[in-house]
Amino acid sequence: MRSSNLLKRAHSHNKQTLSSLLHSRGTSPHPQPDTISGHKLIEEETNPNYKPEHWYPARIGEVLNHRYELLVKLGYGMTATVWLAKNIHADGQSGNRKYVTIKINVNTLGEDFQKGRRAIAEKLFSANPQHPGYAHVRFMLDTFRATTKYGDHLCIVYDVLREPIDLCMKKFPGSRFSCGKLRVLLPALLKGLDYMHSECHVVHTDLKPDNIMMGLGDPNLLDHFVQHEHDHPSPRKAPDSHGRIIYTSCSDFGESPTEAVIASAKITDIGLAAWGDEKNTKPIQSNVFMAPEVILQAGWSYPADIWNLGVMLWDLVENIGLFDSISTEPDHYRPEQHLGLMIALLGPPPKEFLARCAKAKWYFDADGQFKYPKYVAEDCKFEHSIHRMNAEEKDLFIDMAKKMLTWVPEERWTAKQLLEHPFLTKERECYWDTPSLSRASTASVGSLIPSRQGTPGLGPTSVPNGSIHHSSLPVRLLELVPSLASSDATEPRLQRQSTNGSLKASENDEKSTSSSTLPLKPKMETLAESKGESNDETLHKKRSVSVNKSNESSQAMIDAILNRGKNHAPKAPAK
């Protein structure tokens, strides 16, 4: 599978960061950059199919489109180099807004590809600017073409963001997100995904740490960054026979991001995005993030992004990823090994799901038995994969992950539903004072969450008997679990205390609750007509197959919590 990382940073010893440059250059008023040997391949030259005539010969100081002066090379990818540029027509006192990021693509991109990207980009920019997730998706600001004798290069202009989160988190203690920081980051990502899915009907298809970036914060940050690059220019190679200077990348913007900066995170890079309402079966996603419906060719849509995010959580909080044991090299990736790990974590896939998978027979026999049992590692369990959380945090985190990582795509929670999961909404001071939560079914926590409306474009679904309304819950449970309490169904939901102490309010849901199912084929009226059934009958049948059964254990958990509360009640003083 071809690589889809369109913004890869240099990983050689030539990569320069702001902190390293501070201690590696002289103080000459006319500093000269270090020159790298022409015999050493660096940056985009290391791409397997690199041909210099396909890449634009950008030079620092060059002005593109009579407007954008190239200042610093920020990174490179399989099909582009990325640059920090100054908008020379902008107000000089406008702080960071006078700078932009420009992606200069190779000259081999087909016109069809460019039209498809443009249509999706326009939809993302215009669908609904009032949506809370609008601020968490990166948009194009401008496009133009740069021409050489070898062809035209599409140039895309964006606002400037910090380093991707996989670099940012290296500045955190332990080089990973703490639970507190994760609870700041995830709402931004989920709001962005909800906007892409529900408002724009777009599937990102390549969600991973490389493609998530944070805002800048300090309005003077880029002025300092540019001045430093001027005083301490990055190393580079001399021009090659095609006139290209290969600059080394610099993308370190300084200190560890604050919580406000983390909360400004945006989903970037729509180079591989697709329309979610179309029939999609082509391969997507990097190997380690590949969803089961992609591997088995069951057809994919919005839930593939949710699977991506679920797998990515381990890259943010743990030193070992959930599927790190599989090979990520295109020629060494073994789907059967990946499926074996999924079976170890999730149990065997439902036969109903395998029945709709075009490649199921490659890996499963007629009875649904996996053909490669040696790849099912018995010690591969969610509970064994988390080491950096206390018991209560761990239970809620795993429960949330299980809502994202399911065989059947329709059973995964939507981005909007996940925003209401207790891992994100529960006040930290009010953890249940009981170890019984660890022993309870992890599905049971989710059964306490009010269902949310499904992603538009996929068709709403409902839980016939599983929804829990706050009006029917015991008062004691509402005291123990404040996030379950809400006002009347027609009024805004009560405000809750967020992790960092700020208040947040979310709009109340529609009166009718819905399940966590997301049908991949929303046009079910066609199915009903072909079978002579009514739409309602068809909807009921499809829903009954995919309804999450976690609600069955909800009463048991309620009873456990209430009984635990009784056991901890203070004894009456002796008379």
XYZ file of C-alpha atoms in Angstrom:
575
model
C 0.000 0.000 0.000
C 1.414 3.328 -0.991
C 2.414 5.752 1.710
C -0.105 8.474 2.423
C 1.988 10.698 4.661
C 2.015 14.061 2.900
C 3.960 15.901 5.611
C 6.869 13.800 6.807
C 9.608 15.479 8.738
C 13.286 14.729 8.259
C 14.621 12.099 10.620
C 18.302 12.232 9.709
C 20.920 13.932 11.855
C 20.661 16.891 9.493
C 17.221 17.850 10.756
C 17.377 21.160 12.544
C 15.161 22.244 15.411
C 14.841 25.630 16.995
C 16.450 24.457 20.218
C 19.389 22.727 18.534
C 20.055 25.668 16.242
C 20.259 28.005 19.212
C 23.446 26.248 20.284
C 24.943 25.307 16.922
C 25.544 28.526 15.022
C 27.838 31.450 15.364
C 26.877 35.069 15.803
C 28.264 36.412 12.533
C 26.246 39.366 11.139
C 26.267 37.542 7.782
C 25.964 33.886 8.750
C 26.530 31.253 6.112
C 24.631 27.953 6.152
C 26.458 24.674 6.471
C 26.749 22.783 3.193
C 25.853 19.087 3.032
C 27.725 16.715 0.750
C 26.081 16.164 -2.603
C 26.682 12.425 -2.243
C 24.325 12.125 0.720
C 20.578 11.752 0.081
C 18.459 13.877 2.419
C 14.837 14.986 2.820
C 12.669 14.373 -0.275
C 15.617 12.747 -2.061
C 15.110 9.724 0.189
C 11.666 9.014 -1.295
C 11.739 5.737 -3.277
C 10.544 7.314 -6.526
C 12.255 10.682 -6.241
C 12.964 12.393 -9.572
C 14.244 15.970 -9.339
C 12.396 17.118 -12.464
C 9.073 16.384 -10.716
C 9.832 18.684 -7.767
C 9.728 22.452 -7.775
C 13.188 24.063 -7.302
C 12.088 26.336 -4.453
C 14.593 28.751 -2.949
C 14.493 30.733 0.283
C 13.807 34.371 -0.521
C 11.859 33.524 -3.691
C 8.468 35.215 -4.082
C 5.683 32.992 -5.441
C 2.554 34.294 -7.144
C 3.846 37.875 -6.613
C 2.763 37.557 -2.992
C 4.407 34.846 -0.888
C 8.084 35.053 0.088
C 9.563 31.670 1.054
C 11.321 31.848 4.428
C 11.848 28.399 5.973
C 11.357 24.827 4.825
C 9.007 23.149 7.306
C 8.882 19.623 5.911
C 8.422 17.320 2.964
C 6.378 14.315 1.930
C 5.914 11.837 -0.846
C 4.420 14.438 -3.178
C 5.278 17.889 -1.804
C 7.582 20.181 0.085
C 6.110 22.511 2.718
C 7.296 26.035 3.420
C 6.734 28.913 5.795
C 6.158 32.062 3.748
C 5.432 35.704 4.397
C 2.474 37.374 2.743
C 4.207 40.538 1.584
C 0.829 42.240 1.040
C -0.282 41.690 4.631
C -0.191 44.297 7.358
C 3.221 44.224 9.000
C 1.598 44.549 12.439
C -0.743 41.593 11.998
C 1.384 39.193 14.024
C 1.278 35.544 12.986
C -1.421 36.299 10.405
C 1.123 37.749 8.007
C 2.636 34.275 7.622
C 1.247 31.299 5.722
C 2.199 27.715 4.989
C 2.576 26.716 1.332
C 2.551 23.152 0.088
C 4.287 22.926 -3.301
C 3.198 19.704 -4.978
C 5.038 17.672 -7.607
C 4.076 18.286 -11.214
C 2.672 14.782 -11.740
C -0.682 15.192 -9.980
C -3.487 14.433 -12.414
C -6.247 16.919 -13.140
C -8.897 14.523 -11.812
C -7.071 14.271 -8.510
C -6.824 18.029 -8.240
C -10.505 18.521 -9.033
C -11.475 15.956 -6.394
C -9.336 17.629 -3.734
C -10.710 21.029 -4.674
C -14.335 19.883 -4.366
C -13.754 18.366 -0.932
C -11.775 21.400 0.226
C -14.570 23.746 -0.840
C -17.132 21.640 0.998
C -15.080 21.646 4.190
C -14.654 25.408 3.997
C -18.276 26.282 3.328
C -20.559 23.592 4.798
C -21.349 25.162 8.183
C -18.956 27.714 9.730
C -21.118 27.790 12.882
C -20.462 24.130 13.694
C -18.196 23.674 16.767
C -15.877 21.467 14.725
C -15.319 24.055 11.997
C -12.447 25.551 13.982
C -10.747 22.146 14.232
C -10.291 21.446 10.518
C -7.563 23.094 8.481
C -8.708 24.838 5.293
C -7.080 26.103 2.138
C -6.628 29.873 2.005
C -5.447 30.139 -1.591
C -4.219 28.092 -4.547
C -2.031 28.955 -7.524
C 0.390 27.306 -9.928
C 4.151 27.635 -10.180
C 5.571 26.780 -13.596
C 8.930 25.356 -14.608
C 10.163 23.913 -17.896
C 9.182 20.475 -16.572
C 5.539 21.325 -15.819
C 3.114 23.049 -13.468
C 3.114 22.648 -9.696
C -0.082 23.097 -7.718
C 0.620 25.284 -4.673
C -1.822 25.277 -1.751
C -1.781 27.990 0.901
C -2.804 27.271 4.513
C -2.663 29.039 7.844
C 0.396 28.263 9.961
C 0.147 25.666 12.720
C 2.606 24.173 15.186
C 4.379 20.875 14.784
C 2.245 17.733 14.421
C 1.270 16.253 17.762
C 3.719 13.355 17.502
C 6.501 15.940 17.776
C 4.720 18.193 20.261
C 4.162 15.426 22.767
C 7.903 14.741 22.968
C 8.038 17.914 25.053
C 5.628 16.458 27.628
C 6.787 14.502 30.702
C 7.287 10.933 29.551
C 6.920 12.119 25.938
C 3.256 11.128 26.012
C -0.107 12.739 26.671
C -1.314 12.522 30.247
C -4.990 11.763 30.801
C -5.574 15.433 31.533
C -3.962 16.589 28.290
C -5.730 13.831 26.353
C -9.079 15.083 27.657
C -8.189 18.495 26.245
C -7.086 17.145 22.855
C -9.818 14.596 22.103
C -12.811 16.976 22.163
C -11.097 19.100 19.509
C -10.521 16.073 17.281
C -14.002 14.664 17.792
C -15.633 18.004 17.016
C -13.532 18.239 13.870
C -14.502 14.713 12.820
C -18.158 15.361 13.563
C -18.010 18.413 11.312
C -16.341 16.434 8.512
C -18.756 13.513 8.822
C -22.105 15.095 9.627
C -21.867 18.433 7.850
C -19.497 17.749 4.966
C -20.045 13.998 4.404
C -16.287 13.537 4.074
C -14.117 10.669 5.367
C -10.550 11.721 6.169
C -9.155 8.154 5.617
C -5.688 8.959 6.991
C -6.157 10.106 10.568
C -2.932 9.735 12.560
C -0.584 11.889 14.684
C 1.222 13.195 11.583
C -2.019 14.776 10.404
C -3.033 16.560 13.599
C -1.481 19.914 14.444
C -1.979 22.572 17.094
C -2.376 26.333 16.912
C 0.536 28.683 17.507
C -0.581 30.454 20.666
C 1.968 33.261 21.048
C 1.185 35.946 18.397
C 4.902 36.786 18.105
C 6.101 33.213 17.784
C 6.694 33.271 14.038
C 8.568 36.573 14.112
C 11.059 34.990 16.522
C 11.168 31.776 14.472
C 11.897 33.614 11.217
C 14.514 35.845 12.812
C 16.262 32.833 14.247
C 16.347 31.113 10.866
C 17.803 34.283 9.364
C 20.509 34.420 12.018
C 21.166 30.662 11.984
C 20.299 29.357 8.503
C 19.577 25.651 8.167
C 22.078 23.411 6.371
C 21.453 22.635 2.727
C 22.937 21.008 -0.349
C 24.328 22.958 -3.271
C 22.116 23.159 -6.402
C 21.954 19.932 -8.356
C 21.957 19.609 -12.150
C 18.261 20.558 -12.155
C 18.860 23.684 -10.103
C 17.293 22.282 -6.931
C 18.732 23.206 -3.549
C 17.782 20.567 -0.965
C 17.110 22.424 2.292
C 16.823 20.684 5.650
C 13.530 21.062 7.478
C 12.977 23.065 10.633
C 9.613 22.626 12.352
C 10.254 23.024 16.066
C 8.350 26.011 17.434
C 9.775 26.020 20.909
C 8.259 25.333 24.308
C 5.766 22.637 25.273
C 2.217 23.539 24.170
C -0.119 24.900 26.817
C -3.585 23.435 27.340
C -5.054 26.338 25.364
C -2.784 25.461 22.449
C -3.668 21.748 22.731
C -7.372 22.653 22.686
C -6.834 24.452 19.368
C -5.760 21.246 17.579
C -6.836 20.832 13.976
C -7.214 17.886 11.618
C -5.028 18.495 8.578
C -4.133 16.986 5.221
C -7.187 16.007 3.186
C -5.043 14.714 0.338
C -6.643 11.261 0.599
C -10.102 12.261 1.824
C -13.184 10.730 0.185
C -16.931 11.268 0.068
C -18.588 9.156 2.730
C -21.895 8.542 0.984
C -20.362 6.864 -2.039
C -19.564 3.166 -2.406
C -15.997 2.892 -1.135
C -13.963 -0.313 -1.307
C -10.494 0.840 -2.407
C -7.589 0.419 0.059
C -7.128 3.315 2.469
C -5.228 4.031 5.687
C -1.680 3.256 6.731
C -1.165 -0.404 7.589
C -1.286 -0.162 11.375
C -4.460 1.953 11.277
C -6.346 -0.182 8.755
C -9.899 -0.963 9.850
C -11.290 -4.507 9.526
C -13.823 -3.477 6.884
C -10.941 -2.136 4.800
C -8.833 -5.288 5.127
C -11.775 -7.576 4.385
C -13.381 -5.332 1.734
C -16.747 -4.892 3.373
C -17.098 -1.310 2.170
C -16.078 1.617 4.364
C -17.343 5.039 5.342
C -17.214 7.383 8.357
C -16.619 4.630 10.971
C -13.206 3.968 9.392
C -12.060 7.320 10.809
C -13.355 6.335 14.242
C -11.324 3.113 14.110
C -8.286 5.204 13.116
C -8.719 7.464 16.104
C -9.181 4.515 18.461
C -5.914 2.909 17.365
C -4.141 6.265 17.520
C -4.995 6.696 21.206
C -2.269 4.199 22.164
C 0.317 6.185 20.217
C -0.546 9.207 22.341
C -0.602 7.675 25.827
C 1.584 4.559 25.714
C 5.102 3.715 24.578
C 3.848 0.737 22.579
C 1.078 1.086 20.013
C -1.897 -1.239 19.921
C -0.727 -2.958 16.730
C 2.985 -2.170 16.825
C 3.900 -5.833 16.440
C 2.740 -5.924 12.820
C 5.113 -4.849 10.075
C 4.296 -1.480 8.568
C 6.441 -1.954 5.483
C 4.252 -2.298 2.353
C 6.052 -5.442 1.185
C 6.016 -7.068 4.637
C 2.526 -6.288 5.889
C 0.516 -9.458 6.562
C -3.239 -8.908 6.914
C -3.676 -12.274 8.617
C -1.318 -11.171 11.396
C -3.267 -7.947 11.815
C -6.580 -9.805 11.904
C -5.150 -12.227 14.470
C -4.387 -9.334 16.826
C -7.887 -7.959 16.276
C -9.372 -11.333 17.209
C -7.239 -11.442 20.362
C -8.561 -8.014 21.365
C -12.164 -8.163 20.158
C -12.989 -11.843 19.910
C -13.935 -13.482 16.593
C -15.841 -11.369 14.052
C -19.619 -11.946 13.757
C -20.600 -14.253 10.919
C -23.077 -11.635 9.707
C -20.188 -9.233 9.231
C -18.020 -11.800 7.440
C -20.905 -12.563 5.087
C -20.632 -9.096 3.571
C -16.818 -9.093 3.291
C -15.490 -9.829 -0.189
C -12.172 -11.103 1.192
C -13.505 -13.022 4.189
C -12.870 -16.389 2.504
C -9.176 -15.538 2.292
C -8.860 -15.586 6.069
C -11.918 -17.444 7.453
C -13.475 -20.797 6.595
C -17.156 -21.412 5.880
C -17.884 -21.692 9.628
C -16.220 -18.369 10.392
C -13.122 -19.973 11.898
C -9.874 -18.055 11.457
C -7.447 -19.885 9.176
C -4.347 -18.549 10.923
C -4.810 -19.259 14.641
C -1.073 -18.919 15.313
C -1.474 -15.152 14.962
C -4.057 -14.915 17.751
C -1.907 -13.853 20.700
C -3.698 -14.845 23.877
C -1.916 -12.241 25.972
C -3.016 -9.421 23.653
C -5.761 -7.778 25.742
C -6.858 -4.190 26.213
C -6.283 -4.487 29.938
C -2.639 -5.484 29.409
C -1.892 -2.608 27.036
C -2.411 0.329 29.431
C 0.279 1.048 32.034
C 0.177 4.801 32.587
C -3.283 5.224 34.177
C -4.864 4.512 37.527
C -7.641 1.936 37.750
C -10.588 4.285 37.269
C -8.987 6.165 34.371
C -7.965 2.890 32.769
C -11.476 1.423 32.931
C -13.064 4.479 31.355
C -10.338 4.808 28.728
C -10.661 1.174 27.657
C -14.438 1.455 27.622
C -14.190 4.448 25.300
C -11.703 2.623 23.072
C -14.053 -0.362 22.835
C -16.760 1.955 21.529
C -14.377 2.892 18.727
C -12.795 -0.469 17.954
C -15.486 -2.936 16.879
C -15.674 -5.432 14.043
C -18.989 -4.128 12.782
C -18.592 -0.510 11.629
C -22.205 0.330 12.437
C -21.636 -0.491 16.102
C -18.905 2.096 16.547
C -19.902 5.267 18.288
C -20.000 8.415 16.211
C -17.712 11.349 16.948
C -20.688 13.170 18.456
C -21.503 10.271 20.757
C -17.894 9.949 21.900
C -17.916 13.576 23.021
C -20.340 12.464 25.753
C -18.309 9.494 26.983
C -17.504 9.582 30.746
C -13.764 9.515 30.070
C -14.173 13.034 28.680
C -17.157 14.367 30.614
C -16.855 12.940 34.110
C -15.577 15.336 36.741
C -12.227 14.111 37.979
C -13.108 14.809 41.603
C -16.103 12.506 41.479
C -14.708 9.144 40.482
C -16.740 6.246 41.796
C -15.132 5.187 45.056
C -15.238 1.516 44.232
C -12.978 -1.109 42.708
C -16.044 -2.887 41.388
C -15.904 -0.710 38.277
C -12.749 -2.505 37.231
C -14.488 -5.842 37.509
C -17.649 -4.723 35.764
C -18.129 -5.264 32.086
C -16.451 -2.384 30.287
C -19.487 -2.211 28.060
C -21.674 -1.340 31.000
C -20.193 2.129 31.440
C -21.241 2.998 27.923
C -24.779 1.922 28.628
C -25.119 4.894 30.949
C -24.449 7.357 28.136
C -27.483 8.930 26.465
C -27.598 7.849 22.837
C -26.918 10.426 20.166
C -28.244 11.059 16.716
C -26.362 9.166 14.017
C -24.203 10.877 11.438
C -26.390 12.674 8.852
C -26.252 11.028 5.501
C -26.158 7.589 7.054
C -29.673 7.463 8.409
C -30.716 7.704 12.075
C -31.131 4.592 14.144
C -32.622 3.969 17.556
C -32.229 1.718 20.542
C -35.674 0.188 21.112
C -35.198 -0.878 24.708
C -31.737 0.232 25.726
C -31.847 3.967 26.289
C -31.714 5.288 29.828
C -33.452 8.586 30.535
C -32.360 10.619 33.528
C -35.928 10.884 34.727
C -36.008 7.129 35.351
C -32.674 6.891 37.187
C -32.434 6.682 40.983
C -31.566 9.950 42.680
C -28.549 8.356 44.360
C -27.112 7.368 40.956
C -27.526 10.905 39.683
C -25.545 12.106 42.677
C -22.793 9.577 42.022
C -22.715 10.246 38.273
C -23.436 13.958 37.743
C -22.958 13.679 33.961
C -26.187 11.681 33.762
C -28.239 14.522 35.186
C -29.747 16.959 32.709
C -32.595 19.399 32.470
C -35.795 18.816 30.603
C -35.412 17.429 27.107
C -36.323 20.744 25.543
C -33.809 22.796 27.535
C -30.001 23.082 27.231
C -27.984 20.454 29.056
C -26.592 21.472 32.440
C -23.126 22.906 32.386
C -20.356 20.673 33.645
C -16.897 21.305 34.967
C -14.255 20.483 32.368
C -10.823 19.037 33.094
C -9.066 22.382 33.179
C -11.731 24.016 35.312
C -13.545 25.910 32.593
C -17.260 25.540 32.092
C -18.648 23.985 28.959
C -22.211 23.551 27.787
C -23.563 21.352 25.036
C -26.881 21.563 23.338
C -29.420 18.987 24.407
C -30.211 16.200 22.012
C -33.433 15.747 20.201
C -36.111 13.999 22.221
C -35.742 10.782 20.305
C -32.562 8.963 21.268
C -30.519 6.941 18.851
C -28.137 4.021 19.028
C -24.484 3.873 18.225
C -25.108 2.243 14.864
C -24.004 3.885 11.639
C -25.424 2.104 8.581
C -22.956 2.277 5.733
C -25.781 2.093 3.172
C -28.308 4.773 4.054
C -30.561 4.273 1.042
C -32.512 1.465 2.644
C -35.738 2.360 0.904
C -34.386 0.595 -2.190
C -33.855 -2.578 -0.190
C -37.355 -2.361 1.214
C -38.932 -1.914 -2.174
C -37.050 -4.877 -3.626
C -38.352 -7.150 -0.876
C -41.850 -5.773 -0.754
C -41.335 -4.451 2.768
C -42.089 -1.088 4.242
C -39.201 1.228 5.095
C -40.028 0.940 8.795
C -39.886 -2.842 8.681
C -36.531 -2.795 6.908
C -35.090 -0.234 9.302
C -36.218 -2.280 12.288
C -34.574 -5.422 10.932
C -31.260 -3.702 10.229
C -31.222 -1.979 13.584
C -31.978 -5.139 15.504
C -28.816 -6.741 14.101
C -26.404 -3.978 15.037
C -27.758 -2.579 18.282
C -25.042 -2.509 20.895
C -25.943 -4.973 23.649
C -24.042 -3.123 26.339
C -27.290 -1.736 27.705
C -28.270 -5.191 28.925
C -25.814 -4.869 31.790
C -26.758 -1.314 32.733
C -29.110 -2.254 35.560
C -26.497 -4.557 37.070
C -24.026 -1.713 37.129
C -26.559 0.688 38.607
C -27.287 -1.819 41.360
C -23.564 -2.320 41.996
C -22.975 1.409 42.325
C -25.943 1.896 44.625
C -25.024 -1.072 46.790
C -21.484 0.174 46.981
C -22.777 3.524 48.139
C -24.743 1.810 50.896
C -21.698 -0.139 51.984
C -19.717 3.082 52.330
C -22.470 4.912 54.177
C -21.344 6.041 57.653
C -22.634 3.945 60.521
C -25.054 5.485 62.978
C -23.368 6.411 66.249
C -23.930 4.044 69.126
C -26.477 5.198 71.648
